[in-house]
Amino acid sequence: MNVNPPIVGAIELGGTKVLAAIGTGPGDGILARERFATGDDPARTLGAVIEWLRAQASRTGRMQAIGIASFGPLDLDPASPTHGFITTTPKHGWARTDVLAPFRRAFPALPIALDTDVNGAAIGEGRWGAAQGLDDFVYVTVGTGIGGGAIVRGKPVHGLVHPEMGHIPMPRAEGDAFPGACRIHGRCWEGLCAGPAIAARAGCPAEELDADDPAWDAVTASMGHALATITLMLSPRRIIIGGSVRKAGRLGEDRFFERCRVSLERSLAGYVYSPVLSGDGLRSFVVPPRLGDDAGVCGAMAMALASAG
Ligand code: ZN
């Protein structure tokens, strides 16, 4: 075992908060962490994060790389003139923000890895969490928004831009008049299952809903459709669902997952055969993150470790 693992910096840049950490891995490997409000002034927020990271780097004396897992959409094409930019976000003040350059200027000697928050979380779960040993899996976050990171043959999928799984179109359940809450598409996955969508449908936040509220039926049915789409498109060996909605208030995380699995099986309707896609097998196919709410920041750490070599 390596007794002197590299120390790296990690930043999870989210829509409401930024988590920064320095360390070698999850749990006790996190030597220090700090939380910042994302706010609407990127220069100020990123400046505060950089200042904190610089202080930690000088305290530990050997920070070797930095990983940034950010909300998007992001330009991840190294050949693009806007590589490292958040591009079209509705998040006030952050559209067309270069998130990479301020870190490059502040830490010119260090490798700096940038990827989407969900790709970061996927990489972290692959290295230390619920997808260890798997080369093909998907990490989905269902919270204020919905996003998914796909790992295929051990690498995160970027493609032309990067996947935006949260905005896949969804079928309308018979008799369901809810118009959806996505500003762009109405009834996409995010428009039906993200926290604000559940609150819009039910008239109160998800955590206050009763366990038998019919909104949970609608949400878990839609979750099943979306998980089926992912399963059919990417053939992952596992799907990890992180984010706050999975905790499901009074329904509880265990029952939320059970309902999502049943709904996934119903949506697949037996078309794809695998023992893990039916009955109890689904308990190892649709799972919560093992790194819990640290999946994102640990993912940024894993990205940094990979870039440190
Ligand atoms: Zn949408």
Short mmCIF file of C-alpha atoms and ligand atoms in Angstrom, two decimals:
data_model
loop_
_atom_site.label_atom_id
_atom_site.label_comp_id
_atom_site.label_asym_id
_atom_site.label_seq_id
_atom_site.Cartn_x
_atom_site.Cartn_y
_atom_site.Cartn_z
CA MET A 1 0.00 0.00 0.00
CA ASN A 2 1.14 3.50 -0.81
CA VAL A 3 1.93 5.12 2.55
CA ASN A 4 2.31 8.56 1.04
CA PRO A 5 -0.56 9.06 -1.41
CA PRO A 6 -0.76 12.29 -3.42
CA ILE A 7 -2.67 15.17 -1.86
CA VAL A 8 -5.02 16.86 -4.30
CA GLY A 9 -7.51 19.70 -4.33
CA ALA A 10 -11.15 19.08 -5.23
CA ILE A 11 -13.94 21.46 -6.12
CA GLU A 12 -17.57 20.53 -6.61
CA LEU A 13 -19.14 23.54 -8.26
CA GLY A 14 -22.90 23.30 -7.81
CA GLY A 15 -25.82 25.55 -8.65
CA THR A 16 -26.34 26.65 -5.04
CA LYS A 17 -23.13 25.75 -3.23
CA VAL A 18 -19.48 25.09 -3.91
CA LEU A 19 -17.67 22.42 -1.90
CA ALA A 20 -13.90 22.55 -1.80
CA ALA A 21 -11.68 19.93 -0.21
CA ILE A 22 -8.09 18.87 -0.02
CA GLY A 23 -6.95 15.35 0.68
CA THR A 24 -6.18 11.89 -0.63
CA GLY A 25 -9.61 10.26 -0.83
CA PRO A 26 -13.00 9.92 0.88
CA GLY A 27 -13.69 9.74 4.62
CA ASP A 28 -10.54 10.29 6.68
CA GLY A 29 -8.70 11.08 3.45
CA ILE A 30 -10.38 14.50 3.41
CA LEU A 31 -7.92 16.68 5.32
CA ALA A 32 -9.95 19.90 5.12
CA ARG A 33 -13.15 21.05 3.49
CA GLU A 34 -15.04 24.30 3.04
CA ARG A 35 -18.39 25.36 1.66
CA PHE A 36 -19.12 28.54 -0.31
CA ALA A 37 -22.36 29.97 -1.70
CA THR A 38 -22.33 29.83 -5.52
CA GLY A 39 -23.93 33.30 -5.68
CA ASP A 40 -24.23 35.29 -8.89
CA ASP A 41 -20.70 36.71 -9.07
CA PRO A 42 -18.39 33.98 -10.43
CA ALA A 43 -15.19 36.04 -10.08
CA ARG A 44 -15.85 36.58 -6.41
CA THR A 45 -16.88 32.96 -5.70
CA LEU A 46 -14.01 31.40 -7.63
CA GLY A 47 -11.61 33.92 -6.05
CA ALA A 48 -12.69 32.84 -2.56
CA VAL A 49 -12.32 29.15 -3.46
CA ILE A 50 -8.85 29.75 -4.91
CA GLU A 51 -7.77 31.70 -1.84
CA TRP A 52 -8.91 28.86 0.43
CA LEU A 53 -7.23 26.23 -1.74
CA ARG A 54 -3.99 28.21 -1.82
CA ALA A 55 -3.96 28.41 1.98
CA GLN A 56 -4.57 24.65 2.25
CA ALA A 57 -1.89 23.90 -0.35
CA SER A 58 0.68 25.90 1.54
CA ARG A 59 -0.37 24.30 4.85
CA THR A 60 0.00 20.74 3.52
CA GLY A 61 2.98 21.66 1.35
CA ARG A 62 2.34 19.11 -1.38
CA MET A 63 -0.87 19.57 -3.34
CA GLN A 64 -0.21 17.83 -6.66
CA ALA A 65 -3.32 18.37 -8.81
CA ILE A 66 -6.80 19.87 -8.80
CA GLY A 67 -10.10 18.38 -9.94
CA ILE A 68 -13.12 20.55 -10.74
CA ALA A 69 -16.52 18.88 -11.10
CA SER A 70 -18.91 21.59 -12.24
CA PHE A 71 -22.54 22.17 -13.13
CA GLY A 72 -23.00 22.99 -16.80
CA PRO A 73 -23.51 22.88 -19.63
CA LEU A 74 -19.71 22.99 -19.95
CA ASP A 75 -17.42 23.26 -22.97
CA LEU A 76 -15.09 20.27 -22.51
CA ASP A 77 -13.58 20.27 -26.02
CA PRO A 78 -9.84 21.02 -25.56
CA ALA A 79 -9.69 22.39 -29.13
CA SER A 80 -12.48 24.91 -28.52
CA PRO A 81 -11.68 28.59 -27.86
CA THR A 82 -14.19 28.44 -24.99
CA HIS A 83 -12.81 25.22 -23.47
CA GLY A 84 -13.43 25.28 -19.72
CA PHE A 85 -16.41 27.62 -19.93
CA ILE A 86 -19.87 27.16 -18.48
CA THR A 87 -21.84 27.93 -21.63
CA THR A 88 -25.61 28.46 -21.58
CA THR A 89 -26.71 28.03 -17.98
CA PRO A 90 -29.83 29.84 -16.77
CA LYS A 91 -27.96 30.30 -13.46
CA HIS A 92 -27.77 34.07 -13.04
CA GLY A 93 -24.31 35.54 -13.67
CA TRP A 94 -22.67 32.23 -14.67
CA ALA A 95 -23.40 31.95 -18.41
CA ARG A 96 -20.17 32.17 -20.49
CA THR A 97 -17.98 31.91 -17.38
CA ASP A 98 -14.48 30.51 -17.76
CA VAL A 99 -14.18 28.29 -14.68
CA LEU A 100 -10.86 26.76 -15.68
CA ALA A 101 -8.67 29.81 -16.38
CA PRO A 102 -8.71 31.33 -12.86
CA PHE A 103 -7.40 28.03 -11.43
CA ARG A 104 -4.77 27.72 -14.19
CA ARG A 105 -3.56 31.23 -13.42
CA ALA A 106 -3.48 30.59 -9.68
CA PHE A 107 -1.82 27.16 -9.91
CA PRO A 108 0.22 27.24 -13.15
CA ALA A 109 2.39 24.25 -12.24
CA LEU A 110 -0.44 21.83 -11.43
CA PRO A 111 -2.51 19.54 -13.67
CA ILE A 112 -6.16 20.63 -13.47
CA ALA A 113 -8.96 18.27 -14.48
CA LEU A 114 -12.41 19.58 -15.36
CA ASP A 115 -15.56 17.58 -15.98
CA THR A 116 -19.29 17.76 -15.30
CA ASP A 117 -20.44 17.32 -11.71
CA VAL A 118 -22.14 14.04 -12.60
CA ASN A 119 -19.17 12.65 -14.52
CA GLY A 120 -17.07 13.58 -11.48
CA ALA A 121 -19.45 11.78 -9.13
CA ALA A 122 -19.43 8.77 -11.45
CA ILE A 123 -15.62 8.69 -11.46
CA GLY A 124 -15.61 8.92 -7.64
CA GLU A 125 -18.15 6.10 -7.25
CA GLY A 126 -16.08 4.03 -9.68
CA ARG A 127 -12.89 4.55 -7.72
CA TRP A 128 -14.16 4.26 -4.16
CA GLY A 129 -17.92 3.71 -4.12
CA ALA A 130 -20.85 1.76 -5.48
CA ALA A 131 -19.34 1.09 -8.92
CA GLN A 132 -15.93 -0.26 -7.92
CA GLY A 133 -14.73 -2.84 -10.42
CA LEU A 134 -17.27 -1.83 -13.10
CA ASP A 135 -16.28 -0.34 -16.47
CA ASP A 136 -19.81 0.49 -17.63
CA PHE A 137 -22.21 2.31 -15.34
CA VAL A 138 -24.21 5.50 -14.95
CA TYR A 139 -24.41 8.01 -12.11
CA VAL A 140 -27.57 10.10 -11.95
CA THR A 141 -28.26 12.98 -9.60
CA VAL A 142 -31.87 13.86 -8.86
CA GLY A 143 -31.98 17.06 -6.83
CA THR A 144 -32.64 20.69 -7.76
CA GLY A 145 -32.03 19.47 -11.32
CA ILE A 146 -31.31 16.11 -12.91
CA GLY A 147 -28.11 15.08 -14.66
CA GLY A 148 -26.37 11.86 -15.55
CA GLY A 149 -22.77 10.84 -16.09
CA ALA A 150 -22.07 7.71 -18.13
CA ILE A 151 -18.89 5.69 -17.80
CA VAL A 152 -18.36 3.49 -20.83
CA ARG A 153 -15.35 1.17 -20.99
CA GLY A 154 -13.93 2.95 -17.96
CA LYS A 155 -14.14 6.48 -19.41
CA PRO A 156 -16.71 9.25 -18.98
CA VAL A 157 -18.73 9.91 -22.13
CA HIS A 158 -18.38 13.42 -23.56
CA GLY A 159 -19.15 13.08 -27.27
CA LEU A 160 -20.13 16.23 -29.11
CA VAL A 161 -20.86 18.17 -25.91
CA HIS A 162 -21.73 15.91 -22.97
CA PRO A 163 -24.87 13.98 -22.16
CA GLU A 164 -27.80 15.90 -20.65
CA MET A 165 -29.84 12.96 -19.45
CA GLY A 166 -32.05 15.09 -17.22
CA HIS A 167 -33.79 16.56 -20.24
CA ILE A 168 -34.84 13.39 -22.05
CA PRO A 169 -38.51 13.54 -23.10
CA MET A 170 -40.95 11.49 -21.05
CA PRO A 171 -44.23 9.74 -21.84
CA ARG A 172 -47.38 11.16 -20.32
CA ALA A 173 -49.20 8.87 -17.93
CA GLU A 174 -52.90 8.47 -18.65
CA GLY A 175 -54.89 11.11 -16.81
CA ASP A 176 -51.82 13.05 -15.67
CA ALA A 177 -52.43 16.72 -16.42
CA PHE A 178 -49.27 18.03 -14.70
CA PRO A 179 -47.55 20.22 -17.34
CA GLY A 180 -44.05 19.64 -15.94
CA ALA A 181 -41.67 22.18 -14.46
CA CYS A 182 -38.72 22.39 -16.86
CA ARG A 183 -38.39 25.95 -18.12
CA ILE A 184 -37.36 24.66 -21.54
CA HIS A 185 -39.25 21.40 -22.10
CA GLY A 186 -42.00 21.22 -19.51
CA ARG A 187 -42.36 17.47 -19.08
CA CYS A 188 -38.80 16.22 -19.48
CA TRP A 189 -37.30 13.97 -16.75
CA GLU A 190 -36.12 16.99 -14.75
CA GLY A 191 -39.49 18.65 -15.32
CA LEU A 192 -41.22 15.68 -13.68
CA CYS A 193 -38.83 14.34 -11.02
CA ALA A 194 -36.44 17.08 -9.80
CA GLY A 195 -37.17 18.61 -6.39
CA PRO A 196 -38.83 21.78 -7.77
CA ALA A 197 -41.01 19.65 -10.09
CA ILE A 198 -42.23 17.52 -7.19
CA ALA A 199 -42.95 20.66 -5.18
CA ALA A 200 -44.84 22.20 -8.13
CA ARG A 201 -46.93 19.05 -8.56
CA ALA A 202 -47.66 18.43 -4.89
CA GLY A 203 -47.82 22.00 -3.60
CA CYS A 204 -45.16 21.39 -0.95
CA PRO A 205 -41.51 20.30 -0.85
CA ALA A 206 -40.80 16.59 -1.36
CA GLU A 207 -39.53 16.18 2.19
CA GLU A 208 -42.93 17.25 3.57
CA LEU A 209 -44.98 14.85 1.42
CA ASP A 210 -46.73 11.96 3.11
CA ALA A 211 -45.41 8.51 2.23
CA ASP A 212 -48.73 7.64 0.53
CA ASP A 213 -49.04 10.90 -1.40
CA PRO A 214 -49.93 10.11 -5.05
CA ALA A 215 -47.14 12.46 -6.18
CA TRP A 216 -44.66 9.69 -5.23
CA ASP A 217 -46.49 7.30 -7.59
CA ALA A 218 -46.13 9.76 -10.47
CA VAL A 219 -42.49 10.50 -9.63
CA THR A 220 -41.36 6.88 -9.25
CA ALA A 221 -43.26 5.86 -12.41
CA SER A 222 -41.37 8.56 -14.32
CA MET A 223 -38.11 7.51 -12.68
CA GLY A 224 -38.74 4.00 -14.04
CA HIS A 225 -39.26 5.32 -17.58
CA ALA A 226 -36.05 7.33 -17.43
CA LEU A 227 -34.03 4.46 -15.94
CA ALA A 228 -35.39 2.19 -18.68
CA THR A 229 -34.26 4.67 -21.34
CA ILE A 230 -30.76 4.73 -19.85
CA THR A 231 -30.71 0.94 -19.62
CA LEU A 232 -31.83 0.54 -23.23
CA MET A 233 -29.43 3.18 -24.60
CA LEU A 234 -26.24 2.44 -22.70
CA SER A 235 -26.58 -1.07 -21.26
CA PRO A 236 -24.92 -0.08 -17.99
CA ARG A 237 -24.06 -2.72 -15.41
CA ARG A 238 -25.36 -0.47 -12.63
CA ILE A 239 -27.19 2.84 -12.19
CA ILE A 240 -26.38 4.91 -9.11
CA ILE A 241 -28.94 7.51 -8.04
CA GLY A 242 -27.59 10.37 -5.95
CA GLY A 243 -29.00 13.80 -5.12
CA SER A 244 -31.47 14.91 -2.47
CA VAL A 245 -34.72 13.58 -3.98
CA ARG A 246 -33.62 9.96 -3.43
CA LYS A 247 -33.88 10.48 0.34
CA ALA A 248 -37.62 10.91 -0.36
CA GLY A 249 -38.71 12.51 2.92
CA ARG A 250 -41.36 10.46 4.72
CA LEU A 251 -41.38 7.80 2.01
CA GLY A 252 -37.74 7.11 2.80
CA GLU A 253 -34.78 6.13 0.64
CA ASP A 254 -35.36 2.35 0.76
CA ARG A 255 -38.97 2.56 -0.39
CA PHE A 256 -38.12 5.17 -3.02
CA PHE A 257 -35.51 2.84 -4.52
CA GLU A 258 -37.83 -0.17 -4.35
CA ARG A 259 -40.54 1.74 -6.21
CA CYS A 260 -38.07 2.98 -8.84
CA ARG A 261 -36.85 -0.60 -9.40
CA VAL A 262 -40.40 -1.97 -9.76
CA SER A 263 -41.23 0.83 -12.16
CA LEU A 264 -38.05 0.22 -14.19
CA GLU A 265 -38.92 -3.47 -14.49
CA ARG A 266 -42.44 -2.56 -15.61
CA SER A 267 -41.10 -0.14 -18.23
CA LEU A 268 -38.66 -2.71 -19.62
CA ALA A 269 -41.53 -5.22 -19.77
CA GLY A 270 -39.17 -8.17 -19.98
CA TYR A 271 -37.63 -7.10 -23.28
CA VAL A 272 -34.00 -7.12 -22.08
CA TYR A 273 -32.95 -10.31 -20.37
CA SER A 274 -30.51 -10.27 -17.49
CA PRO A 275 -30.91 -11.66 -13.96
CA VAL A 276 -30.07 -8.20 -12.59
CA LEU A 277 -32.99 -6.65 -14.48
CA SER A 278 -35.73 -8.52 -12.65
CA GLY A 279 -36.95 -8.96 -9.09
CA ASP A 280 -34.26 -8.98 -6.39
CA GLY A 281 -31.55 -8.66 -9.04
CA LEU A 282 -32.55 -5.04 -9.44
CA ARG A 283 -31.33 -4.34 -5.91
CA SER A 284 -27.79 -4.45 -7.24
CA PHE A 285 -28.69 -2.63 -10.45
CA VAL A 286 -30.30 0.56 -9.11
CA VAL A 287 -28.46 1.69 -6.00
CA PRO A 288 -27.68 4.79 -3.89
CA PRO A 289 -24.15 6.26 -3.95
CA ARG A 290 -21.80 4.67 -1.44
CA LEU A 291 -19.98 7.98 -1.04
CA GLY A 292 -23.32 9.57 -0.10
CA ASP A 293 -23.39 13.33 -0.39
CA ASP A 294 -19.59 13.36 -0.82
CA ALA A 295 -19.85 11.67 -4.24
CA GLY A 296 -19.28 14.95 -6.08
CA VAL A 297 -16.36 16.29 -4.13
CA CYS A 298 -14.73 12.83 -3.96
CA GLY A 299 -15.26 12.57 -7.70
CA ALA A 300 -13.36 15.81 -8.21
CA MET A 301 -10.63 14.30 -6.04
CA ALA A 302 -10.57 11.14 -8.15
CA MET A 303 -10.33 13.27 -11.32
CA ALA A 304 -7.38 15.14 -9.82
CA LEU A 305 -5.64 11.89 -8.79
CA ALA A 306 -6.07 10.52 -12.33
CA SER A 307 -4.54 13.68 -13.80
CA ALA A 308 -1.68 13.57 -11.27
CA GLY A 309 -0.78 10.19 -12.75
ZN ZN B 1 -35.92 19.91 -19.69
#
